[in-house]
Coordinates of C-alpha atoms and ligand atoms in Angstrom, one line a residue:
M934 CA -70.4 74.9 -79.7
D935 CA -71.8 76.9 -77.0
Q936 CA -70.1 77.5 -74.1
A937 CA -71.2 75.6 -70.7
A938 CA -74.1 77.6 -69.1
T939 CA -72.0 80.2 -66.1
A940 CA -75.1 82.0 -64.7
I941 CA -73.9 85.3 -65.0
K942 CA -73.1 86.8 -61.7
Q943 CA -70.2 89.5 -62.3
I944 CA -69.9 91.8 -65.3
T945 CA -66.9 93.5 -65.1
I946 CA -66.1 96.3 -67.3
V947 CA -62.6 97.4 -68.3
G948 CA -62.3 100.8 -69.3
G949 CA -63.9 103.9 -67.5
G950 CA -64.2 106.6 -70.8
T951 CA -67.4 107.2 -72.6
A952 CA -68.0 103.9 -73.5
G953 CA -66.9 102.8 -70.2
W954 CA -69.7 104.4 -68.3
M955 CA -72.4 104.4 -70.4
T956 CA -72.5 100.4 -70.2
A957 CA -72.2 100.7 -66.8
A958 CA -74.8 103.2 -66.4
A959 CA -77.2 101.0 -67.9
L960 CA -76.5 97.8 -66.7
S961 CA -76.0 99.2 -63.0
R962 CA -80.3 100.5 -64.4
L963 CA -81.3 97.6 -66.4
I964 CA -79.4 94.7 -65.6
R965 CA -78.1 95.1 -61.9
P966 CA -81.7 94.6 -60.6
L967 CA -81.4 90.8 -62.4
G968 CA -78.4 90.5 -58.7
V969 CA -75.5 90.6 -61.3
R970 CA -72.9 92.9 -59.8
I971 CA -71.0 95.2 -61.5
T972 CA -66.9 96.4 -61.1
L973 CA -65.4 99.2 -64.0
I974 CA -62.0 99.3 -63.7
E975 CA -60.2 102.4 -65.0
S976 CA -56.9 104.2 -64.7
D977 CA -56.1 108.1 -63.9
A978 CA -52.6 107.6 -65.1
I979 CA -54.1 106.5 -69.0
G980 CA -56.8 108.5 -69.1
T981 CA -59.6 108.5 -71.7
V982 CA -59.4 109.6 -75.4
G983 CA -61.3 113.7 -74.4
V984 CA -62.6 114.0 -77.8
G985 CA -66.5 113.1 -78.7
E986 CA -68.6 116.2 -78.8
A987 CA -71.3 115.7 -80.9
T988 CA -73.8 113.5 -80.9
L989 CA -77.0 111.9 -82.9
P990 CA -80.8 112.0 -81.3
H991 CA -80.6 108.9 -80.3
I992 CA -78.8 109.9 -77.7
R993 CA -82.3 111.4 -75.8
F994 CA -83.8 107.8 -76.0
F995 CA -80.5 106.9 -73.9
N996 CA -80.5 109.0 -71.5
E997 CA -84.7 108.6 -70.6
R998 CA -84.2 105.1 -70.5
L999 CA -81.9 105.2 -67.5
G1000 CA -84.1 108.7 -66.2
I1001 CA -81.6 111.4 -66.3
D1002 CA -83.0 114.7 -66.3
E1003 CA -82.5 116.7 -69.4
A1004 CA -82.4 119.9 -67.9
E1005 CA -79.9 118.8 -65.1
F1006 CA -77.3 116.4 -68.0
M1007 CA -77.2 119.6 -70.3
K1008 CA -76.0 121.8 -67.1
A1009 CA -73.6 119.6 -66.4
T1010 CA -72.4 118.6 -70.0
Q1011 CA -72.4 122.7 -70.7
A1012 CA -74.8 120.9 -73.6
T1013 CA -76.1 122.8 -76.5
I1014 CA -78.8 121.7 -78.7
K1015 CA -77.4 119.7 -82.2
L1016 CA -80.2 120.0 -85.3
G1017 CA -78.1 118.9 -87.9
I1018 CA -75.0 119.6 -89.3
E1019 CA -73.9 121.9 -92.2
F1020 CA -71.2 120.8 -94.6
R1021 CA -69.5 123.2 -96.1
N1022 CA -67.1 123.0 -99.1
W1023 CA -67.7 119.0 -100.0
G1024 CA -69.6 118.9 -102.9
R1025 CA -67.6 122.4 -104.3
I1026 CA -65.7 124.9 -103.1
G1027 CA -67.8 127.3 -101.7
D1028 CA -70.9 124.8 -101.1
S1029 CA -72.8 124.5 -98.2
Y1030 CA -76.0 122.1 -97.4
I1031 CA -77.1 121.1 -93.6
H1032 CA -78.2 117.1 -93.4
P1033 CA -80.7 118.2 -90.7
F1034 CA -82.3 115.5 -87.5
G1035 CA -86.1 115.5 -89.5
D1036 CA -87.7 115.4 -92.5
F1037 CA -88.1 117.6 -95.7
G1038 CA -91.6 118.6 -95.6
R1039 CA -94.7 115.8 -95.0
N1040 CA -95.6 112.9 -97.2
V1041 CA -98.8 113.1 -99.2
G1042 CA -100.8 109.9 -99.7
G1043 CA -97.4 107.7 -98.9
V1044 CA -95.5 109.2 -101.8
D1045 CA -92.5 110.8 -99.8
F1046 CA -92.1 114.6 -100.2
H1047 CA -89.0 114.7 -102.3
Q1048 CA -90.8 113.3 -104.8
F1049 CA -93.3 116.7 -104.9
W1050 CA -90.0 118.6 -104.5
L1051 CA -88.2 116.9 -107.5
R1052 CA -91.0 118.1 -110.0
A1053 CA -92.2 121.3 -108.3
H1054 CA -88.1 122.0 -108.8
Q1055 CA -88.3 120.8 -112.4
A1056 CA -91.1 123.1 -113.0
G1057 CA -89.6 126.1 -111.1
K1058 CA -92.3 125.7 -108.8
A1059 CA -90.6 124.9 -106.0
G1060 CA -86.8 127.0 -103.9
R1061 CA -84.5 125.5 -102.2
I1062 CA -85.2 122.0 -100.2
D1063 CA -83.7 123.4 -97.1
D1064 CA -86.7 125.8 -96.8
Y1065 CA -89.3 122.7 -96.3
S1066 CA -87.3 121.3 -93.1
L1067 CA -87.8 122.7 -90.1
P1068 CA -84.8 121.7 -88.6
I1069 CA -82.7 123.7 -91.1
V1070 CA -85.3 126.7 -91.2
M1071 CA -84.6 126.3 -87.3
S1072 CA -80.9 126.2 -87.1
E1073 CA -80.3 129.1 -90.1
A1074 CA -82.4 131.4 -87.5
A1075 CA -80.8 130.2 -84.8
R1076 CA -83.9 129.7 -82.5
F1077 CA -85.1 126.4 -81.1
G1078 CA -88.2 124.7 -79.1
P1079 CA -88.1 121.4 -78.1
P1080 CA -90.3 119.4 -80.6
S1081 CA -94.7 118.7 -80.2
H1082 CA -95.5 114.6 -80.5
D1083 CA -99.1 115.7 -82.0
P1084 CA -98.1 114.1 -85.2
R1085 CA -100.5 116.6 -86.7
S1086 CA -98.6 120.0 -85.6
V1087 CA -95.5 120.8 -87.9
M1088 CA -93.2 121.3 -84.8
S1089 CA -93.4 116.5 -84.5
A1090 CA -91.0 116.2 -88.2
F1091 CA -88.0 117.5 -86.2
S1092 CA -85.8 115.6 -83.6
Y1093 CA -82.8 116.9 -81.9
A1094 CA -79.6 115.3 -80.5
Y1095 CA -76.8 117.5 -78.4
Q1096 CA -72.9 119.1 -78.3
M1097 CA -71.9 118.4 -75.4
D1098 CA -68.5 117.6 -73.5
A1099 CA -68.7 113.9 -73.3
T1100 CA -65.6 114.0 -70.7
L1101 CA -68.1 115.9 -68.5
Y1102 CA -70.8 113.1 -69.8
A1103 CA -68.9 110.6 -68.9
K1104 CA -68.5 112.0 -65.1
Y1105 CA -72.2 112.6 -64.9
L1106 CA -72.6 108.7 -65.8
R1107 CA -70.4 107.8 -63.3
G1108 CA -71.9 109.7 -60.3
F1109 CA -75.3 108.1 -62.0
S1110 CA -73.5 104.5 -61.4
E1111 CA -71.5 104.8 -58.9
A1112 CA -75.3 105.7 -57.2
N1113 CA -76.7 102.5 -58.8
G1114 CA -74.8 100.0 -57.3
V1115 CA -71.3 100.1 -59.5
V1116 CA -68.0 99.4 -58.3
R1117 CA -65.1 101.8 -59.2
Q1118 CA -61.4 99.8 -59.4
E1119 CA -58.1 102.5 -60.2
G1120 CA -55.6 101.1 -61.2
R1121 CA -53.8 99.9 -64.4
I1122 CA -54.2 96.5 -66.0
V1123 CA -51.0 94.6 -66.9
D1124 CA -52.2 91.1 -67.4
V1125 CA -55.2 89.0 -68.6
H1126 CA -55.8 86.0 -67.1
R1127 CA -57.7 83.4 -69.5
D1128 CA -59.0 80.0 -68.6
G1129 CA -56.9 77.4 -69.1
E1130 CA -59.9 74.8 -70.5
S1131 CA -62.6 77.0 -71.7
G1132 CA -60.2 80.1 -73.6
D1133 CA -62.4 82.6 -72.1
I1134 CA -60.8 85.3 -69.9
S1135 CA -61.2 84.2 -66.1
E1136 CA -59.3 87.7 -64.9
V1137 CA -57.2 90.8 -64.8
E1138 CA -54.9 91.7 -63.2
L1139 CA -53.8 95.0 -61.6
E1140 CA -50.6 96.7 -61.7
S1141 CA -50.8 96.5 -57.3
G1142 CA -51.3 92.7 -57.8
D1143 CA -54.9 92.5 -57.7
R1144 CA -57.1 90.1 -59.5
I1145 CA -60.8 90.9 -60.7
G1146 CA -62.9 88.2 -62.3
G1147 CA -65.5 87.8 -63.6
D1148 CA -68.5 86.1 -65.9
L1149 CA -68.9 88.6 -68.8
F1150 CA -66.1 91.5 -69.6
F1151 CA -66.8 94.5 -71.2
D1152 CA -63.7 95.8 -73.0
C1153 CA -64.3 99.5 -73.2
S1154 CA -59.9 100.2 -73.1
G1155 CA -60.3 102.1 -76.4
F1156 CA -57.8 102.1 -79.6
R1157 CA -55.8 99.4 -77.2
G1158 CA -58.3 96.6 -77.3
L1159 CA -57.5 95.2 -74.4
L1160 CA -59.6 92.0 -74.1
I1161 CA -60.5 92.0 -77.6
E1162 CA -57.8 92.3 -79.3
G1163 CA -54.9 92.6 -76.9
A1164 CA -56.1 89.0 -75.2
L1165 CA -57.9 87.6 -78.3
E1166 CA -57.0 88.8 -81.1
A1167 CA -61.1 89.3 -82.9
G1168 CA -59.0 90.8 -85.4
Y1169 CA -59.7 94.0 -87.5
D1170 CA -61.5 95.1 -91.2
D1171 CA -59.5 98.2 -91.4
W1172 CA -61.0 100.2 -94.1
S1173 CA -59.0 103.0 -95.0
D1174 CA -59.2 102.4 -98.3
I1175 CA -62.5 104.0 -98.3
L1176 CA -62.1 106.2 -95.6
P1177 CA -58.6 107.3 -95.7
C1178 CA -58.6 109.9 -93.1
N1179 CA -56.4 108.7 -89.5
R1180 CA -56.0 111.1 -88.1
A1181 CA -57.0 114.3 -85.9
V1182 CA -55.3 117.6 -84.2
A1183 CA -58.3 118.9 -81.8
L1184 CA -58.1 122.9 -80.4
P1185 CA -61.2 124.3 -78.2
C1186 CA -61.3 127.7 -78.4
E1187 CA -63.4 130.6 -76.4
T1188 CA -66.6 131.3 -77.3
I1189 CA -67.4 134.8 -79.3
E1190 CA -70.4 135.0 -79.9
P1191 CA -74.0 132.9 -78.8
P1192 CA -73.9 129.2 -79.8
I1193 CA -75.7 127.8 -82.8
P1194 CA -77.1 124.8 -82.5
Y1195 CA -75.4 123.2 -85.0
T1196 CA -72.2 121.4 -85.2
R1197 CA -70.3 122.1 -89.0
A1198 CA -67.8 120.1 -90.4
T1199 CA -65.8 122.1 -93.0
A1200 CA -63.9 120.7 -96.3
H1201 CA -59.6 121.3 -96.2
Q1202 CA -57.4 120.1 -98.8
A1203 CA -56.6 116.9 -97.1
G1204 CA -59.7 116.1 -95.1
W1205 CA -61.8 117.8 -92.8
Q1206 CA -62.8 120.6 -89.6
W1207 CA -65.3 120.3 -86.7
R1208 CA -67.0 123.2 -85.1
I1209 CA -69.0 122.5 -81.8
P1210 CA -70.1 124.7 -80.8
L1211 CA -70.9 124.2 -76.0
Q1212 CA -72.6 126.7 -73.5
H1213 CA -68.7 127.5 -72.2
R1214 CA -66.0 127.6 -75.6
V1215 CA -66.6 125.5 -78.6
G1216 CA -64.8 122.6 -79.6
N1217 CA -62.9 122.2 -83.0
G1218 CA -61.0 119.6 -84.5
H1219 CA -59.0 119.0 -88.0
V1220 CA -59.5 115.3 -89.4
Y1221 CA -57.3 114.2 -92.0
C1222 CA -54.7 111.5 -94.2
S1223 CA -51.5 111.9 -93.0
D1224 CA -50.4 110.6 -96.2
Y1225 CA -51.9 113.9 -97.9
I1226 CA -50.8 116.4 -95.0
S1227 CA -48.1 116.3 -92.3
D1228 CA -49.1 117.2 -88.4
D1229 CA -47.5 120.6 -88.1
E1230 CA -49.5 121.5 -91.7
A1231 CA -52.6 120.3 -90.6
A1232 CA -52.1 121.7 -87.3
S1233 CA -51.7 125.4 -89.3
V1234 CA -54.9 124.7 -90.9
L1235 CA -56.6 124.3 -87.8
L1236 CA -55.8 127.7 -86.5
E1237 CA -56.0 129.3 -89.2
N1238 CA -59.9 128.5 -89.1
I1239 CA -60.9 128.7 -85.1
D1240 CA -63.1 131.7 -84.3
G1241 CA -61.7 132.7 -81.3
P1242 CA -58.7 132.5 -79.0
A1243 CA -57.3 129.0 -78.6
C1244 CA -57.7 127.1 -75.2
G1245 CA -54.5 125.0 -74.2
D1246 CA -52.1 123.0 -76.4
P1247 CA -53.5 120.7 -79.4
R1248 CA -53.9 117.7 -79.5
F1249 CA -52.5 114.9 -82.2
L1250 CA -54.9 111.5 -82.2
K1251 CA -54.0 108.7 -84.4
F1252 CA -56.5 106.0 -85.3
L1253 CA -57.6 103.3 -87.9
T1254 CA -60.9 102.9 -89.9
G1255 CA -62.8 99.9 -89.5
K1256 CA -64.5 97.7 -87.4
R1257 CA -63.6 94.4 -85.3
R1258 CA -63.9 91.1 -87.2
K1259 CA -66.3 90.4 -83.4
Q1260 CA -66.8 92.7 -80.9
W1261 CA -68.1 90.2 -79.1
D1262 CA -65.8 86.7 -78.5
R1263 CA -65.9 84.3 -76.3
N1264 CA -67.0 86.0 -73.2
V1265 CA -65.5 89.6 -74.1
V1266 CA -68.2 92.4 -75.5
A1267 CA -66.0 95.7 -76.8
V1268 CA -67.9 98.7 -76.5
G1269 CA -66.7 102.3 -77.9
L1270 CA -63.2 102.0 -79.7
S1271 CA -62.2 98.8 -78.8
A1272 CA -65.0 97.8 -81.1
G1273 CA -64.3 100.1 -84.1
F1274 CA -64.4 103.8 -85.0
L1275 CA -65.3 105.4 -88.2
E1276 CA -64.0 109.3 -88.0
P1277 CA -66.7 111.8 -86.6
L1278 CA -68.1 113.6 -89.6
E1279 CA -71.7 112.1 -88.6
S1280 CA -70.9 112.3 -84.6
T1281 CA -71.7 108.2 -84.9
S1282 CA -69.5 106.5 -82.3
I1283 CA -71.4 107.6 -79.3
Y1284 CA -74.2 106.3 -80.9
L1285 CA -72.5 103.0 -82.1
I1286 CA -71.4 102.7 -77.7
Q1287 CA -75.8 102.7 -77.3
A1288 CA -76.5 100.1 -80.1
A1289 CA -73.7 98.0 -78.7
I1290 CA -75.5 98.6 -75.4
T1291 CA -78.9 98.0 -76.7
N1292 CA -78.2 94.9 -77.9
L1293 CA -76.1 93.5 -75.4
V1294 CA -79.2 94.5 -73.1
E1295 CA -82.2 92.8 -75.5
L1296 CA -79.6 89.4 -75.9
F1297 CA -78.7 89.2 -72.6
P1298 CA -77.1 85.9 -71.7
N1299 CA -78.3 85.7 -67.3
S1300 CA -78.5 82.0 -67.9
G1301 CA -75.3 81.7 -69.4
I1302 CA -73.4 82.8 -72.9
R1303 CA -74.6 81.1 -76.3
D1304 CA -72.9 81.0 -79.7
A1305 CA -76.8 82.2 -81.0
D1306 CA -76.6 85.6 -79.0
R1307 CA -73.0 86.0 -79.8
D1308 CA -73.6 86.0 -83.7
E1309 CA -77.2 87.8 -83.2
F1310 CA -75.3 90.9 -81.8
N1311 CA -72.3 90.5 -84.5
T1312 CA -74.6 90.7 -87.5
V1313 CA -76.0 93.2 -85.9
M1314 CA -73.3 95.4 -84.9
D1315 CA -71.5 94.3 -87.9
L1316 CA -74.4 95.9 -89.9
E1317 CA -74.7 99.0 -88.2
Y1318 CA -71.3 99.4 -88.9
E1319 CA -71.5 99.1 -92.3
R1320 CA -74.8 101.5 -93.0
V1321 CA -72.2 104.6 -91.4
R1322 CA -70.0 103.6 -93.3
D1323 CA -71.5 103.6 -96.8
F1324 CA -72.9 106.9 -95.6
L1325 CA -69.5 108.1 -94.6
V1326 CA -67.9 107.5 -98.1
L1327 CA -70.8 109.4 -100.0
H1328 CA -69.7 112.1 -98.6
Y1329 CA -66.4 111.8 -99.8
H1330 CA -67.3 110.3 -103.4
A1331 CA -70.1 112.8 -104.2
T1332 CA -67.8 115.4 -104.9
E1333 CA -66.8 117.4 -107.6
R1334 CA -63.6 119.0 -105.7
D1335 CA -60.1 118.3 -108.0
D1336 CA -58.1 120.4 -105.9
S1337 CA -56.0 118.3 -104.6
P1338 CA -54.2 114.6 -104.6
F1339 CA -56.7 113.8 -101.9
W1340 CA -59.9 114.5 -103.3
N1341 CA -58.5 113.1 -106.4
Y1342 CA -57.9 110.0 -104.8
V1343 CA -61.5 110.2 -102.7
R1344 CA -63.6 111.1 -106.1
T1345 CA -62.8 108.4 -108.0
M1346 CA -62.2 105.6 -105.6
P1347 CA -63.7 102.7 -105.6
I1348 CA -67.0 102.2 -103.1
P1349 CA -68.6 98.9 -101.9
D1350 CA -71.3 97.6 -104.2
S1351 CA -73.8 98.5 -101.1
L1352 CA -73.5 101.9 -101.8
K1353 CA -73.1 102.4 -105.4
Y1354 CA -76.9 100.6 -105.3
K1355 CA -77.7 103.1 -103.2
M1356 CA -76.3 105.6 -105.2
D1357 CA -77.5 104.6 -108.9
L1358 CA -81.0 104.5 -107.2
F1359 CA -81.2 108.0 -105.7
R1360 CA -79.9 108.7 -109.6
D1361 CA -82.1 107.3 -111.5
R1362 CA -85.3 108.4 -109.9
G1363 CA -84.6 109.7 -106.3
V1364 CA -85.2 106.5 -105.1
V1365 CA -83.9 105.8 -101.0
V1366 CA -83.0 102.5 -100.2
K1367 CA -85.0 102.3 -97.2
Y1368 CA -83.3 100.9 -93.7
K1369 CA -85.9 99.3 -91.0
D1370 CA -83.9 99.9 -87.9
G1371 CA -80.3 101.3 -87.5
L1372 CA -78.8 104.6 -88.6
F1373 CA -79.8 107.0 -91.3
L1374 CA -83.2 107.6 -92.5
D1375 CA -84.5 108.8 -96.0
A1376 CA -84.0 112.6 -94.7
S1377 CA -80.5 112.3 -94.4
W1378 CA -79.2 110.1 -97.7
I1379 CA -81.9 112.7 -99.4
A1380 CA -79.7 116.0 -97.7
V1381 CA -76.4 114.5 -98.5
Y1382 CA -77.0 113.3 -102.0
L1383 CA -78.3 117.2 -103.3
G1384 CA -76.4 118.4 -101.2
Q1385 CA -73.9 117.3 -102.9
R1386 CA -74.6 117.0 -106.1
V1387 CA -75.8 114.1 -106.7
V1388 CA -79.1 114.4 -108.5
P1389 CA -81.8 112.2 -109.7
Q1390 CA -82.9 112.5 -113.7
N1391 CA -86.1 112.2 -112.9
F1392 CA -88.8 112.1 -110.0
A1393 CA -91.0 109.0 -109.4
P1394 CA -94.4 108.5 -111.3
L1395 CA -96.6 108.9 -107.9
A1396 CA -95.0 112.5 -107.5
G1397 CA -98.2 113.1 -109.9
A1398 CA -100.6 112.6 -107.0
I1399 CA -100.9 116.1 -106.7
P1400 CA -102.8 117.9 -109.5
E1401 CA -100.5 120.5 -111.2
D1402 CA -102.1 123.1 -110.9
R1403 CA -102.1 122.4 -106.6
L1404 CA -98.3 122.3 -107.2
G1405 CA -96.9 125.2 -106.7
P1406 CA -99.5 126.7 -103.6
F1407 CA -98.8 123.0 -102.2
M1408 CA -95.0 124.1 -101.5
D1409 CA -95.7 127.3 -100.9
D1410 CA -97.9 126.8 -98.1
L1411 CA -95.8 124.4 -96.6
R1412 CA -92.2 127.2 -96.8
G1413 CA -94.6 129.9 -95.3
L1414 CA -96.3 127.7 -93.0
I1415 CA -92.2 126.3 -91.4
R1416 CA -91.1 130.1 -91.5
R1417 CA -93.6 131.3 -89.5
T1418 CA -94.1 128.0 -87.0
V1419 CA -89.6 129.5 -86.6
D1420 CA -90.2 132.8 -86.3
A1421 CA -92.2 132.1 -83.6
L1422 CA -90.1 130.4 -81.9
P1423 CA -86.9 131.7 -79.3
S1424 CA -83.4 131.9 -80.2
H1425 CA -81.0 129.1 -79.2
D1426 CA -79.2 131.0 -76.8
A1427 CA -82.6 132.3 -75.0
Y1428 CA -84.4 128.6 -74.5
L1429 CA -80.2 127.3 -73.3
R1430 CA -80.3 129.7 -70.3
Q1431 CA -83.9 129.8 -69.4
H1432 CA -83.9 125.9 -69.8
C1433 CA -80.2 124.9 -69.0
P1434 CA -77.8 127.3 -68.3
A1435 CA -74.7 125.7 -67.1
G1436 CA -72.1 127.5 -65.4
P1437 CA -68.8 128.0 -66.2
D1438 CA -67.3 125.7 -63.0
L1439 CA -69.7 122.7 -63.3
M1440 CA -68.0 119.1 -62.7
A1441 CA -65.0 121.1 -64.4
Ligands
FAD1310 C1 -60.6 113.0 -83.2 C2 -61.9 112.3 -82.5 C3 -63.3 113.1 -82.2 C4 -64.4 112.5 -81.9 N1 -65.3 112.9 -82.3 C5 -66.5 112.8 -81.7 C6 -68.2 113.0 -81.8 O1 -67.6 114.2 -82.3 N2 -68.8 112.4 -81.1 C7 -68.8 110.7 -81.1 O2 -69.9 110.2 -81.0 N3 -67.7 110.4 -81.0 C8 -66.0 111.1 -81.7 N4 -65.3 110.1 -81.2 C9 -65.6 109.1 -80.3 C10 -65.6 109.1 -79.0 O3 -64.6 109.9 -78.7 C11 -65.5 108.2 -78.5 O4 -65.9 107.4 -79.3 C12 -65.9 108.2 -77.3 O5 -64.7 109.2 -76.2 C13 -65.3 106.3 -76.7 O6 -64.1 106.0 -75.7 P1 -63.8 105.3 -75.1 O7 -64.8 104.6 -74.2 O8 -64.1 104.1 -76.5 O9 -62.5 105.3 -74.9 P2 -61.5 105.8 -74.2 O10 -61.8 107.4 -73.7 O11 -60.3 105.9 -74.8 O12 -61.4 105.9 -72.4 C14 -60.8 104.3 -72.6 C15 -60.5 103.2 -70.9 O13 -59.7 102.1 -70.8 C16 -58.6 102.6 -69.3 N5 -57.7 101.6 -70.2 C17 -56.8 101.6 -71.5 N6 -56.4 100.7 -71.2 C18 -56.4 100.3 -69.5 C19 -55.6 99.8 -69.0 N7 -54.2 99.0 -69.3 N8 -55.9 99.4 -67.7 C20 -56.7 100.4 -67.2 N9 -57.5 101.0 -67.8 C21 -57.4 101.3 -68.8 C22 -58.3 104.6 -69.5 O14 -57.8 105.2 -68.6 C23 -59.6 104.6 -70.2 O15 -60.6 104.8 -68.9 C24 -64.1 111.4 -81.7 C25 -63.3 110.3 -81.6 C26 -62.4 111.2 -82.0 C27 -60.9 110.6 -82.3

């Protein structure tokens, strides 16, 4: 049943981590002009998760929509360019491939490039599929230039994201939000009050005794889910049977070489390690499953595999992979870790924050919350989480590794039907299931399938569209064009120094 249609005049955001300040920044620009007041409550004593450095290209559109200047943002967050993720040791120990932010080759007559590549590869007329991906060749050469808006240019076939300090990003967005009228309230919330009649959240109470009300609340309180779970008990879908990693240990280190324009994810015996080069340091962390390795062992593995002197002590984090059953319940919308957590293998958390904000803005209930808006929001967010989940499970399941109990488990575990269906289609004739919206498009799936040895038995008949004698030259021309284009670009390091050099002490 719809609630009484109370016009939304006061929004209260609980939490000032990346989720809280991204929400505040977006609402201050897009919703506050409707006459809505926005307050954000955070507690310095509790602090934030403080990790989360690799992003997806969508963040650029988020920043652009807010009118944020890219160079200023990159300087403020010590950001580098991210063209994709390199996966080491996933299919087999010694394997390596890059999941790029951009297409492989170019489609011809509506036929996907990878079908031509499969045909040419079978005939011995094509090299690695990586050689036909501009962002992969750029990554390997550590070069960068911004994409072109001209669809005829080979430079239009990719996108990029950032490797950044998410704590500095939250600080930056705080300045942006406060300048746009958001009121920040420091204090620890000790109680949550509900309306006796409707059951909605009416006020939160701070340690000081102050009470702050709201018509619509955003729960950005992190894993604890203070409102969505603590007060409303929305429930949690636990996905740890198919994504069993439940711990991380993080430890940044000093930079000893120019930053590379991609993130690295190296598989270990009971999990994997991230390496995220920023301008001022390198972020490192080991994500693992506590059933198979102790915290001390996990920290040792991390320490043995960082490439510069450590900055500080290792930090341990615990999590449970899954999502909140209802991300919008009553008058509370959960955004960020309070909404769910899918481990950081494909850097999806900040994207999921952005997806929640975008969906909420589209459905914004300015004249009162309605069931239909809530249902639509929850349906879209469920789909987003499930798609990310399937893509992550693919990385673990599509492996030949049998060198540890962890890999034996993930290789043989039952997987969701939705993923099995996708893998079967690809194995048959290289068909990639298309999504209209949401994450991950064809190139992402192709990169992981082929990179982890899920190889189609055949190619689609339409791959015959290029005559036999033209196929080899077509592949060679494309590879040559990509190589020449990349060779003419500046190094990633030179690009950063010219466009967005970050001083060592900026905002730190
Ligand atoms: C190991 C790991 C690695 C990650 N890597 C990535 C990555 O590479 N890319 C990516 O996109 N994401 C990554 N993430 C996720 C990312 O860190 C989070 O999505 C992001 O930081 C958002 O966190 P948050 O704002 O939801 O929560 P938090 O950072 O936990 O913030 C919670 C806020 O709520 C406040 N709060 C809580 N309780 C109270 C209270 N009682 N009273 C007042 N205030 C309160 C806190 O003070 C804080 O301000 C990673 C996460 C983990 C665990």
